[in-house]
Amino acid sequence: MKRQPVAKPPEATGKMARGFFWTGLEFIGRQGVTFVIQILLARLLVPDDFGLVGMLTIFIALANVLIESGFQTWLLHEKTPSETDFSTVFFFNFSIALVLYGILFFIAPFVADFYQEPILIKMLRLLGLLIVFAAFSIVQRAQLTIKFDFRSQAIISTVAMALSGAFAIAGALAGLGVWSLVLQQVLNQLLQTILLTATNRWFPRLVFDIPAFKKMFSYSWKLLVSSLLDTVYQNGISVLVGKFFLGTTLGYYTNAQKMRDVAAMSVTNAVNKVSFPSLSRVKEDQEKLRKGFKEILSLSMFLTIPLMLGLAGCAYEVFEVLFGPKWLPAVPYFQIMCLSGVTYPLHMLNLVLLQIVGRTDSFLLLEIVKKILGFATLVSALLLFKNVFILICVTSGVDFLMIFINGFYTKGILDYSLKSQFRQIAKSALAGGIMLVAIFSLNFLPVQWPAIVMLLSKVLVGAGVYLSCTYFFGVTEIKKIFFWVQGLKRQKV
């Protein structure tokens, strides 16, 4: 079989390669630390504790969306935002944060009544501090991203997560229960804000430019509405499960979702964080934009496919070894979530493209269409089946169909259709499918191995099969990664 030569990545992708390296390191480091902390806390606490925190996730998530308001995206979209722009965004973020915290403080008793859990009053009022601390860090993080300083962000995120996680583990050992989870989140955000400010050393000027604000708002308001719709939809299952099922069931769902996100979001967030500023710089050159889009798509799917399918195949062993038997009911939820997580980069890149070229109107339209379909499906599944597993299966199926909506405009912008995108990642997907079959086949061995032995066997077999298949199929991403790593060794990153 004739193999295609792999060209050395051009110099123009150097910053993007370094960005992927440090952003990937940030998410691997932070999510790796999160992973270890989650394992220890899951063994020290009970599913009900995770369920209580899961009940409040939607409120904090919505508040964070309202604080950011799409303005951080605007700062990254602009090639040269001014000091006045940064200060305007800062004071808007902080003002909104104070208002939102007041609202959360006021509605806390009503939220507790809704779930019939009185402890949620104090929990929500303490967790609400997250949004105030986050408001201080938005501009700092945006400036570091504009400078392509992903190294500092990687170190800060990992250190903050490690310190706050150590505090949470100590709290769990001391018998704080669910409060160890709450304090861990608050302390993590506080440490990140302090470290980002100390590293970037930017302080706002006492100025608020109304014309600049209007310019930002005209771009950002559609992103804000889109993000609000997405946040409500993504957290809708948690609300419904928390209201209509036991807190233990929500605990299983929450922990399965966190485990999925440790893997899926490590790649997806790294791609999102680097691709937006990278592609924004070439947005006026369609050929360069299309080339960059294709490279990022191929690389992100090459990494995501084996990661998510591998976790789906090893789910039982992962939960038994890491969390213990009490968490095994979460395995079916986790497996379906992993299958759904395979397509995350595909969703994200097509939506990021709309933001890059300034088509926020189209972005909002897509979100409205998707969420109407999604909410209708979610409520229908709950009323018809009243089963959490079926609810997750249905929403995961809808998420897959959303790819066709997210990719609707890409052909017109880049002359690169969704069909072409599927064709580009087909070899990696086929290799991933063969890998998953190989992993599952180990379940039918006539011998009963300990869970840890079976887990290691599945990892080794899966990695070997995937790499062998991608090599045989002529997938070149592994060589591109090798070239980039070699380039990083020759440069000060």
PDB file of N, CA and C in Angstrom, residues 222-303:
ATOM      1  N   LYS A 222     -25.479  37.855  21.071  1.00  0.00           N
ATOM      2  CA  LYS A 222     -25.982  36.617  20.464  1.00  0.00           C
ATOM      3  C   LYS A 222     -25.262  35.408  21.034  1.00  0.00           C
ATOM      4  N   LEU A 223     -23.960  35.573  21.294  1.00  0.00           N
ATOM      5  CA  LEU A 223     -23.208  34.493  21.926  1.00  0.00           C
ATOM      6  C   LEU A 223     -23.706  34.253  23.340  1.00  0.00           C
ATOM      7  N   LEU A 224     -24.077  35.329  24.026  1.00  0.00           N
ATOM      8  CA  LEU A 224     -24.590  35.218  25.387  1.00  0.00           C
ATOM      9  C   LEU A 224     -25.881  34.406  25.410  1.00  0.00           C
ATOM     10  N   VAL A 225     -26.821  34.767  24.544  1.00  0.00           N
ATOM     11  CA  VAL A 225     -28.088  34.033  24.496  1.00  0.00           C
ATOM     12  C   VAL A 225     -27.848  32.576  24.127  1.00  0.00           C
ATOM     13  N   SER A 226     -26.931  32.351  23.161  1.00  0.00           N
ATOM     14  CA  SER A 226     -26.609  30.982  22.752  1.00  0.00           C
ATOM     15  C   SER A 226     -26.039  30.183  23.906  1.00  0.00           C
ATOM     16  N   SER A 227     -25.138  30.798  24.656  1.00  0.00           N
ATOM     17  CA  SER A 227     -24.513  30.113  25.791  1.00  0.00           C
ATOM     18  C   SER A 227     -25.525  29.820  26.891  1.00  0.00           C
ATOM     19  N   LEU A 228     -26.444  30.747  27.121  1.00  0.00           N
ATOM     20  CA  LEU A 228     -27.483  30.515  28.127  1.00  0.00           C
ATOM     21  C   LEU A 228     -28.355  29.323  27.738  1.00  0.00           C
ATOM     22  N   LEU A 229     -28.745  29.279  26.471  1.00  0.00           N
ATOM     23  CA  LEU A 229     -29.555  28.154  25.997  1.00  0.00           C
ATOM     24  C   LEU A 229     -28.803  26.838  26.153  1.00  0.00           C
ATOM     25  N   ASP A 230     -27.531  26.854  25.782  1.00  0.00           N
ATOM     26  CA  ASP A 230     -26.725  25.636  25.855  1.00  0.00           C
ATOM     27  C   ASP A 230     -26.531  25.191  27.304  1.00  0.00           C
ATOM     28  N   THR A 231     -26.300  26.150  28.193  1.00  0.00           N
ATOM     29  CA  THR A 231     -26.084  25.812  29.600  1.00  0.00           C
ATOM     30  C   THR A 231     -27.333  25.213  30.230  1.00  0.00           C
ATOM     31  N   VAL A 232     -28.481  25.803  29.944  1.00  0.00           N
ATOM     32  CA  VAL A 232     -29.733  25.256  30.472  1.00  0.00           C
ATOM     33  C   VAL A 232     -29.950  23.843  29.945  1.00  0.00           C
ATOM     34  N   TYR A 233     -29.693  23.653  28.653  1.00  0.00           N
ATOM     35  CA  TYR A 233     -29.904  22.326  28.058  1.00  0.00           C
ATOM     36  C   TYR A 233     -28.936  21.293  28.630  1.00  0.00           C
ATOM     37  N   GLN A 234     -27.641  21.659  28.698  1.00  0.00           N
ATOM     38  CA  GLN A 234     -26.630  20.707  29.157  1.00  0.00           C
ATOM     39  C   GLN A 234     -26.844  20.310  30.622  1.00  0.00           C
ATOM     40  N   ASN A 235     -27.400  21.218  31.415  1.00  0.00           N
ATOM     41  CA  ASN A 235     -27.629  20.931  32.831  1.00  0.00           C
ATOM     42  C   ASN A 235     -29.070  20.514  33.125  1.00  0.00           C
ATOM     43  N   GLY A 236     -29.865  20.429  32.055  1.00  0.00           N
ATOM     44  CA  GLY A 236     -31.273  20.090  32.239  1.00  0.00           C
ATOM     45  C   GLY A 236     -31.486  18.719  32.845  1.00  0.00           C
ATOM     46  N   ILE A 237     -30.652  17.750  32.436  1.00  0.00           N
ATOM     47  CA  ILE A 237     -30.812  16.397  32.967  1.00  0.00           C
ATOM     48  C   ILE A 237     -30.560  16.383  34.472  1.00  0.00           C
ATOM     49  N   SER A 238     -29.533  17.137  34.910  1.00  0.00           N
ATOM     50  CA  SER A 238     -29.234  17.186  36.344  1.00  0.00           C
ATOM     51  C   SER A 238     -30.424  17.713  37.136  1.00  0.00           C
ATOM     52  N   VAL A 239     -31.063  18.746  36.610  1.00  0.00           N
ATOM     53  CA  VAL A 239     -32.235  19.312  37.293  1.00  0.00           C
ATOM     54  C   VAL A 239     -33.361  18.287  37.355  1.00  0.00           C
ATOM     55  N   LEU A 240     -33.633  17.629  36.225  1.00  0.00           N
ATOM     56  CA  LEU A 240     -34.730  16.666  36.176  1.00  0.00           C
ATOM     57  C   LEU A 240     -34.446  15.442  37.038  1.00  0.00           C
ATOM     58  N   VAL A 241     -33.217  14.935  36.960  1.00  0.00           N
ATOM     59  CA  VAL A 241     -32.858  13.771  37.778  1.00  0.00           C
ATOM     60  C   VAL A 241     -32.917  14.129  39.261  1.00  0.00           C
ATOM     61  N   GLY A 242     -32.420  15.334  39.615  1.00  0.00           N
ATOM     62  CA  GLY A 242     -32.453  15.757  41.006  1.00  0.00           C
ATOM     63  C   GLY A 242     -33.862  15.947  41.531  1.00  0.00           C
ATOM     64  N   LYS A 243     -34.779  16.364  40.660  1.00  0.00           N
ATOM     65  CA  LYS A 243     -36.159  16.615  41.087  1.00  0.00           C
ATOM     66  C   LYS A 243     -36.991  15.343  41.145  1.00  0.00           C
ATOM     67  N   PHE A 244     -36.840  14.461  40.144  1.00  0.00           N
ATOM     68  CA  PHE A 244     -37.759  13.331  40.022  1.00  0.00           C
ATOM     69  C   PHE A 244     -37.161  11.986  40.445  1.00  0.00           C
ATOM     70  N   PHE A 245     -35.880  11.960  40.751  1.00  0.00           N
ATOM     71  CA  PHE A 245     -35.257  10.710  41.178  1.00  0.00           C
ATOM     72  C   PHE A 245     -34.508  10.930  42.491  1.00  0.00           C
ATOM     73  N   LEU A 246     -33.980   9.851  43.049  1.00  0.00           N
ATOM     74  CA  LEU A 246     -33.256   9.939  44.311  1.00  0.00           C
ATOM     75  C   LEU A 246     -31.953  10.715  44.148  1.00  0.00           C
ATOM     76  N   GLY A 247     -31.506  11.343  45.248  1.00  0.00           N
ATOM     77  CA  GLY A 247     -30.230  12.051  45.218  1.00  0.00           C
ATOM     78  C   GLY A 247     -29.071  11.131  44.896  1.00  0.00           C
ATOM     79  N   THR A 248     -29.180   9.848  45.294  1.00  0.00           N
ATOM     80  CA  THR A 248     -28.132   8.873  44.975  1.00  0.00           C
ATOM     81  C   THR A 248     -28.005   8.691  43.475  1.00  0.00           C
ATOM     82  N   THR A 249     -29.137   8.645  42.780  1.00  0.00           N
ATOM     83  CA  THR A 249     -29.120   8.492  41.319  1.00  0.00           C
ATOM     84  C   THR A 249     -28.437   9.688  40.664  1.00  0.00           C
ATOM     85  N   LEU A 250     -28.727  10.891  41.153  1.00  0.00           N
ATOM     86  CA  LEU A 250     -28.066  12.082  40.630  1.00  0.00           C
ATOM     87  C   LEU A 250     -26.569  12.029  40.929  1.00  0.00           C
ATOM     88  N   GLY A 251     -26.201  11.465  42.083  1.00  0.00           N
ATOM     89  CA  GLY A 251     -24.783  11.303  42.402  1.00  0.00           C
ATOM     90  C   GLY A 251     -24.086  10.415  41.401  1.00  0.00           C
ATOM     91  N   TYR A 252     -24.716   9.296  41.026  1.00  0.00           N
ATOM     92  CA  TYR A 252     -24.144   8.415  40.000  1.00  0.00           C
ATOM     93  C   TYR A 252     -24.001   9.162  38.676  1.00  0.00           C
ATOM     94  N   TYR A 253     -25.051   9.892  38.314  1.00  0.00           N
ATOM     95  CA  TYR A 253     -25.017  10.635  37.048  1.00  0.00           C
ATOM     96  C   TYR A 253     -23.922  11.707  37.065  1.00  0.00           C
ATOM     97  N   THR A 254     -23.841  12.454  38.167  1.00  0.00           N
ATOM     98  CA  THR A 254     -22.866  13.540  38.274  1.00  0.00           C
ATOM     99  C   THR A 254     -21.439  13.017  38.195  1.00  0.00           C
ATOM    100  N   ASN A 255     -21.158  11.925  38.894  1.00  0.00           N
ATOM    101  CA  ASN A 255     -19.805  11.394  38.898  1.00  0.00           C
ATOM    102  C   ASN A 255     -19.440  10.810  37.538  1.00  0.00           C
ATOM    103  N   ALA A 256     -20.401  10.150  36.886  1.00  0.00           N
ATOM    104  CA  ALA A 256     -20.160   9.624  35.539  1.00  0.00           C
ATOM    105  C   ALA A 256     -19.865  10.762  34.571  1.00  0.00           C
ATOM    106  N   GLN A 257     -20.616  11.857  34.696  1.00  0.00           N
ATOM    107  CA  GLN A 257     -20.411  13.012  33.822  1.00  0.00           C
ATOM    108  C   GLN A 257     -19.052  13.649  34.071  1.00  0.00           C
ATOM    109  N   LYS A 258     -18.651  13.763  35.335  1.00  0.00           N
ATOM    110  CA  LYS A 258     -17.343  14.333  35.654  1.00  0.00           C
ATOM    111  C   LYS A 258     -16.222  13.485  35.083  1.00  0.00           C
ATOM    112  N   MET A 259     -16.366  12.166  35.199  1.00  0.00           N
ATOM    113  CA  MET A 259     -15.359  11.263  34.657  1.00  0.00           C
ATOM    114  C   MET A 259     -15.252  11.414  33.143  1.00  0.00           C
ATOM    115  N   ARG A 260     -16.412  11.496  32.483  1.00  0.00           N
ATOM    116  CA  ARG A 260     -16.416  11.686  31.035  1.00  0.00           C
ATOM    117  C   ARG A 260     -15.738  12.996  30.651  1.00  0.00           C
ATOM    118  N   ASP A 261     -16.056  14.044  31.411  1.00  0.00           N
ATOM    119  CA  ASP A 261     -15.513  15.358  31.090  1.00  0.00           C
ATOM    120  C   ASP A 261     -14.007  15.445  31.311  1.00  0.00           C
ATOM    121  N   VAL A 262     -13.487  14.695  32.288  1.00  0.00           N
ATOM    122  CA  VAL A 262     -12.041  14.678  32.506  1.00  0.00           C
ATOM    123  C   VAL A 262     -11.328  14.296  31.218  1.00  0.00           C
ATOM    124  N   ALA A 263     -11.895  13.316  30.506  1.00  0.00           N
ATOM    125  CA  ALA A 263     -11.277  12.857  29.261  1.00  0.00           C
ATOM    126  C   ALA A 263     -11.686  13.724  28.067  1.00  0.00           C
ATOM    127  N   ALA A 264     -12.990  13.838  27.840  1.00  0.00           N
ATOM    128  CA  ALA A 264     -13.480  14.509  26.641  1.00  0.00           C
ATOM    129  C   ALA A 264     -13.082  15.973  26.590  1.00  0.00           C
ATOM    130  N   MET A 265     -13.212  16.677  27.719  1.00  0.00           N
ATOM    131  CA  MET A 265     -12.940  18.103  27.711  1.00  0.00           C
ATOM    132  C   MET A 265     -11.453  18.416  27.709  1.00  0.00           C
ATOM    133  N   SER A 266     -10.617  17.456  28.072  1.00  0.00           N
ATOM    134  CA  SER A 266      -9.177  17.691  28.007  1.00  0.00           C
ATOM    135  C   SER A 266      -8.750  18.011  26.587  1.00  0.00           C
ATOM    136  N   VAL A 267      -9.251  17.239  25.635  1.00  0.00           N
ATOM    137  CA  VAL A 267      -8.917  17.471  24.228  1.00  0.00           C
ATOM    138  C   VAL A 267      -9.743  18.615  23.657  1.00  0.00           C
ATOM    139  N   THR A 268     -11.059  18.580  23.907  1.00  0.00           N
ATOM    140  CA  THR A 268     -11.950  19.574  23.299  1.00  0.00           C
ATOM    141  C   THR A 268     -11.632  20.989  23.760  1.00  0.00           C
ATOM    142  N   ASN A 269     -11.426  21.183  25.053  1.00  0.00           N
ATOM    143  CA  ASN A 269     -11.121  22.521  25.557  1.00  0.00           C
ATOM    144  C   ASN A 269      -9.757  23.004  25.078  1.00  0.00           C
ATOM    145  N   ALA A 270      -8.802  22.086  24.989  1.00  0.00           N
ATOM    146  CA  ALA A 270      -7.492  22.461  24.467  1.00  0.00           C
ATOM    147  C   ALA A 270      -7.613  22.929  23.021  1.00  0.00           C
ATOM    148  N   VAL A 271      -8.394  22.201  22.231  1.00  0.00           N
ATOM    149  CA  VAL A 271      -8.606  22.575  20.827  1.00  0.00           C
ATOM    150  C   VAL A 271      -9.303  23.928  20.731  1.00  0.00           C
ATOM    151  N   ASN A 272     -10.348  24.121  21.547  1.00  0.00           N
ATOM    152  CA  ASN A 272     -11.105  25.365  21.519  1.00  0.00           C
ATOM    153  C   ASN A 272     -10.244  26.557  21.922  1.00  0.00           C
ATOM    154  N   LYS A 273      -9.459  26.370  22.977  1.00  0.00           N
ATOM    155  CA  LYS A 273      -8.670  27.468  23.526  1.00  0.00           C
ATOM    156  C   LYS A 273      -7.598  27.945  22.551  1.00  0.00           C
ATOM    157  N   VAL A 274      -7.024  27.006  21.807  1.00  0.00           N
ATOM    158  CA  VAL A 274      -5.943  27.357  20.885  1.00  0.00           C
ATOM    159  C   VAL A 274      -6.476  27.702  19.504  1.00  0.00           C
ATOM    160  N   SER A 275      -7.500  26.986  19.038  1.00  0.00           N
ATOM    161  CA  SER A 275      -7.969  27.186  17.663  1.00  0.00           C
ATOM    162  C   SER A 275      -8.571  28.561  17.452  1.00  0.00           C
ATOM    163  N   PHE A 276      -9.265  29.100  18.474  1.00  0.00           N
ATOM    164  CA  PHE A 276      -9.930  30.395  18.267  1.00  0.00           C
ATOM    165  C   PHE A 276      -8.924  31.510  17.982  1.00  0.00           C
ATOM    166  N   PRO A 277      -7.939  31.754  18.861  1.00  0.00           N
ATOM    167  CA  PRO A 277      -6.985  32.817  18.532  1.00  0.00           C
ATOM    168  C   PRO A 277      -6.129  32.488  17.308  1.00  0.00           C
ATOM    169  N   SER A 278      -5.815  31.215  17.094  1.00  0.00           N
ATOM    170  CA  SER A 278      -4.974  30.830  15.953  1.00  0.00           C
ATOM    171  C   SER A 278      -5.689  31.085  14.634  1.00  0.00           C
ATOM    172  N   LEU A 279      -6.914  30.599  14.532  1.00  0.00           N
ATOM    173  CA  LEU A 279      -7.661  30.759  13.287  1.00  0.00           C
ATOM    174  C   LEU A 279      -8.158  32.189  13.100  1.00  0.00           C
ATOM    175  N   SER A 280      -8.368  32.909  14.209  1.00  0.00           N
ATOM    176  CA  SER A 280      -8.808  34.302  14.087  1.00  0.00           C
ATOM    177  C   SER A 280      -7.767  35.154  13.360  1.00  0.00           C
ATOM    178  N   ARG A 281      -6.499  34.802  13.499  1.00  0.00           N
ATOM    179  CA  ARG A 281      -5.432  35.583  12.876  1.00  0.00           C
ATOM    180  C   ARG A 281      -5.370  35.393  11.362  1.00  0.00           C
ATOM    181  N   VAL A 282      -5.996  34.335  10.852  1.00  0.00           N
ATOM    182  CA  VAL A 282      -5.973  34.100   9.398  1.00  0.00           C
ATOM    183  C   VAL A 282      -7.391  34.105   8.827  1.00  0.00           C
ATOM    184  N   LYS A 283      -8.337  34.719   9.555  1.00  0.00           N
ATOM    185  CA  LYS A 283      -9.740  34.643   9.147  1.00  0.00           C
ATOM    186  C   LYS A 283     -10.021  35.330   7.816  1.00  0.00           C
ATOM    187  N   GLU A 284      -9.127  36.246   7.400  1.00  0.00           N
ATOM    188  CA  GLU A 284      -9.351  36.947   6.137  1.00  0.00           C
ATOM    189  C   GLU A 284      -8.772  36.199   4.947  1.00  0.00           C
ATOM    190  N   ASP A 285      -8.045  35.110   5.188  1.00  0.00           N
ATOM    191  CA  ASP A 285      -7.462  34.296   4.121  1.00  0.00           C
ATOM    192  C   ASP A 285      -8.160  32.931   4.155  1.00  0.00           C
ATOM    193  N   GLN A 286      -9.117  32.733   3.242  1.00  0.00           N
ATOM    194  CA  GLN A 286      -9.937  31.527   3.294  1.00  0.00           C
ATOM    195  C   GLN A 286      -9.110  30.252   3.159  1.00  0.00           C
ATOM    196  N   GLU A 287      -8.077  30.276   2.318  1.00  0.00           N
ATOM    197  CA  GLU A 287      -7.274  29.075   2.116  1.00  0.00           C
ATOM    198  C   GLU A 287      -6.541  28.682   3.398  1.00  0.00           C
ATOM    199  N   LYS A 288      -5.925  29.662   4.064  1.00  0.00           N
ATOM    200  CA  LYS A 288      -5.229  29.379   5.321  1.00  0.00           C
ATOM    201  C   LYS A 288      -6.209  28.966   6.414  1.00  0.00           C
ATOM    202  N   LEU A 289      -7.380  29.596   6.414  1.00  0.00           N
ATOM    203  CA  LEU A 289      -8.392  29.256   7.416  1.00  0.00           C
ATOM    204  C   LEU A 289      -8.873  27.824   7.216  1.00  0.00           C
ATOM    205  N   ARG A 290      -9.123  27.446   5.967  1.00  0.00           N
ATOM    206  CA  ARG A 290      -9.574  26.076   5.691  1.00  0.00           C
ATOM    207  C   ARG A 290      -8.494  25.057   6.047  1.00  0.00           C
ATOM    208  N   LYS A 291      -7.246  25.377   5.708  1.00  0.00           N
ATOM    209  CA  LYS A 291      -6.141  24.470   6.012  1.00  0.00           C
ATOM    210  C   LYS A 291      -5.986  24.280   7.517  1.00  0.00           C
ATOM    211  N   GLY A 292      -6.039  25.387   8.275  1.00  0.00           N
ATOM    212  CA  GLY A 292      -5.921  25.295   9.720  1.00  0.00           C
ATOM    213  C   GLY A 292      -7.074  24.524  10.335  1.00  0.00           C
ATOM    214  N   PHE A 293      -8.289  24.759   9.821  1.00  0.00           N
ATOM    215  CA  PHE A 293      -9.476  24.056  10.306  1.00  0.00           C
ATOM    216  C   PHE A 293      -9.323  22.552  10.113  1.00  0.00           C
ATOM    217  N   LYS A 294      -8.877  22.139   8.937  1.00  0.00           N
ATOM    218  CA  LYS A 294      -8.734  20.713   8.622  1.00  0.00           C
ATOM    219  C   LYS A 294      -7.667  20.057   9.495  1.00  0.00           C
ATOM    220  N   GLU A 295      -6.552  20.766   9.712  1.00  0.00           N
ATOM    221  CA  GLU A 295      -5.483  20.201  10.537  1.00  0.00           C
ATOM    222  C   GLU A 295      -5.942  19.995  11.983  1.00  0.00           C
ATOM    223  N   ILE A 296      -6.639  20.993  12.522  1.00  0.00           N
ATOM    224  CA  ILE A 296      -7.111  20.900  13.900  1.00  0.00           C
ATOM    225  C   ILE A 296      -8.158  19.803  14.031  1.00  0.00           C
ATOM    226  N   LEU A 297      -9.056  19.693  13.045  1.00  0.00           N
ATOM    227  CA  LEU A 297     -10.091  18.658  13.077  1.00  0.00           C
ATOM    228  C   LEU A 297      -9.468  17.261  13.081  1.00  0.00           C
ATOM    229  N   SER A 298      -8.524  17.035  12.179  1.00  0.00           N
ATOM    230  CA  SER A 298      -7.901  15.710  12.072  1.00  0.00           C
ATOM    231  C   SER A 298      -7.169  15.339  13.360  1.00  0.00           C
ATOM    232  N   LEU A 299      -6.396  16.279  13.886  1.00  0.00           N
ATOM    233  CA  LEU A 299      -5.608  16.003  15.085  1.00  0.00           C
ATOM    234  C   LEU A 299      -6.505  15.754  16.301  1.00  0.00           C
ATOM    235  N   SER A 300      -7.512  16.606  16.490  1.00  0.00           N
ATOM    236  CA  SER A 300      -8.371  16.478  17.670  1.00  0.00           C
ATOM    237  C   SER A 300      -9.168  15.179  17.636  1.00  0.00           C
ATOM    238  N   MET A 301      -9.675  14.785  16.469  1.00  0.00           N
ATOM    239  CA  MET A 301     -10.432  13.540  16.376  1.00  0.00           C
ATOM    240  C   MET A 301      -9.515  12.330  16.490  1.00  0.00           C
ATOM    241  N   PHE A 302      -8.293  12.429  15.986  1.00  0.00           N
ATOM    242  CA  PHE A 302      -7.316  11.345  16.126  1.00  0.00           C
ATOM    243  C   PHE A 302      -7.061  11.031  17.593  1.00  0.00           C
ATOM    244  N   LEU A 303      -7.068  12.049  18.445  1.00  0.00           N
ATOM    245  CA  LEU A 303      -6.831  11.857  19.880  1.00  0.00           C
ATOM    246  C   LEU A 303      -8.110  11.491  20.631  1.00  0.00           C
TER     247      LEU A 303
END
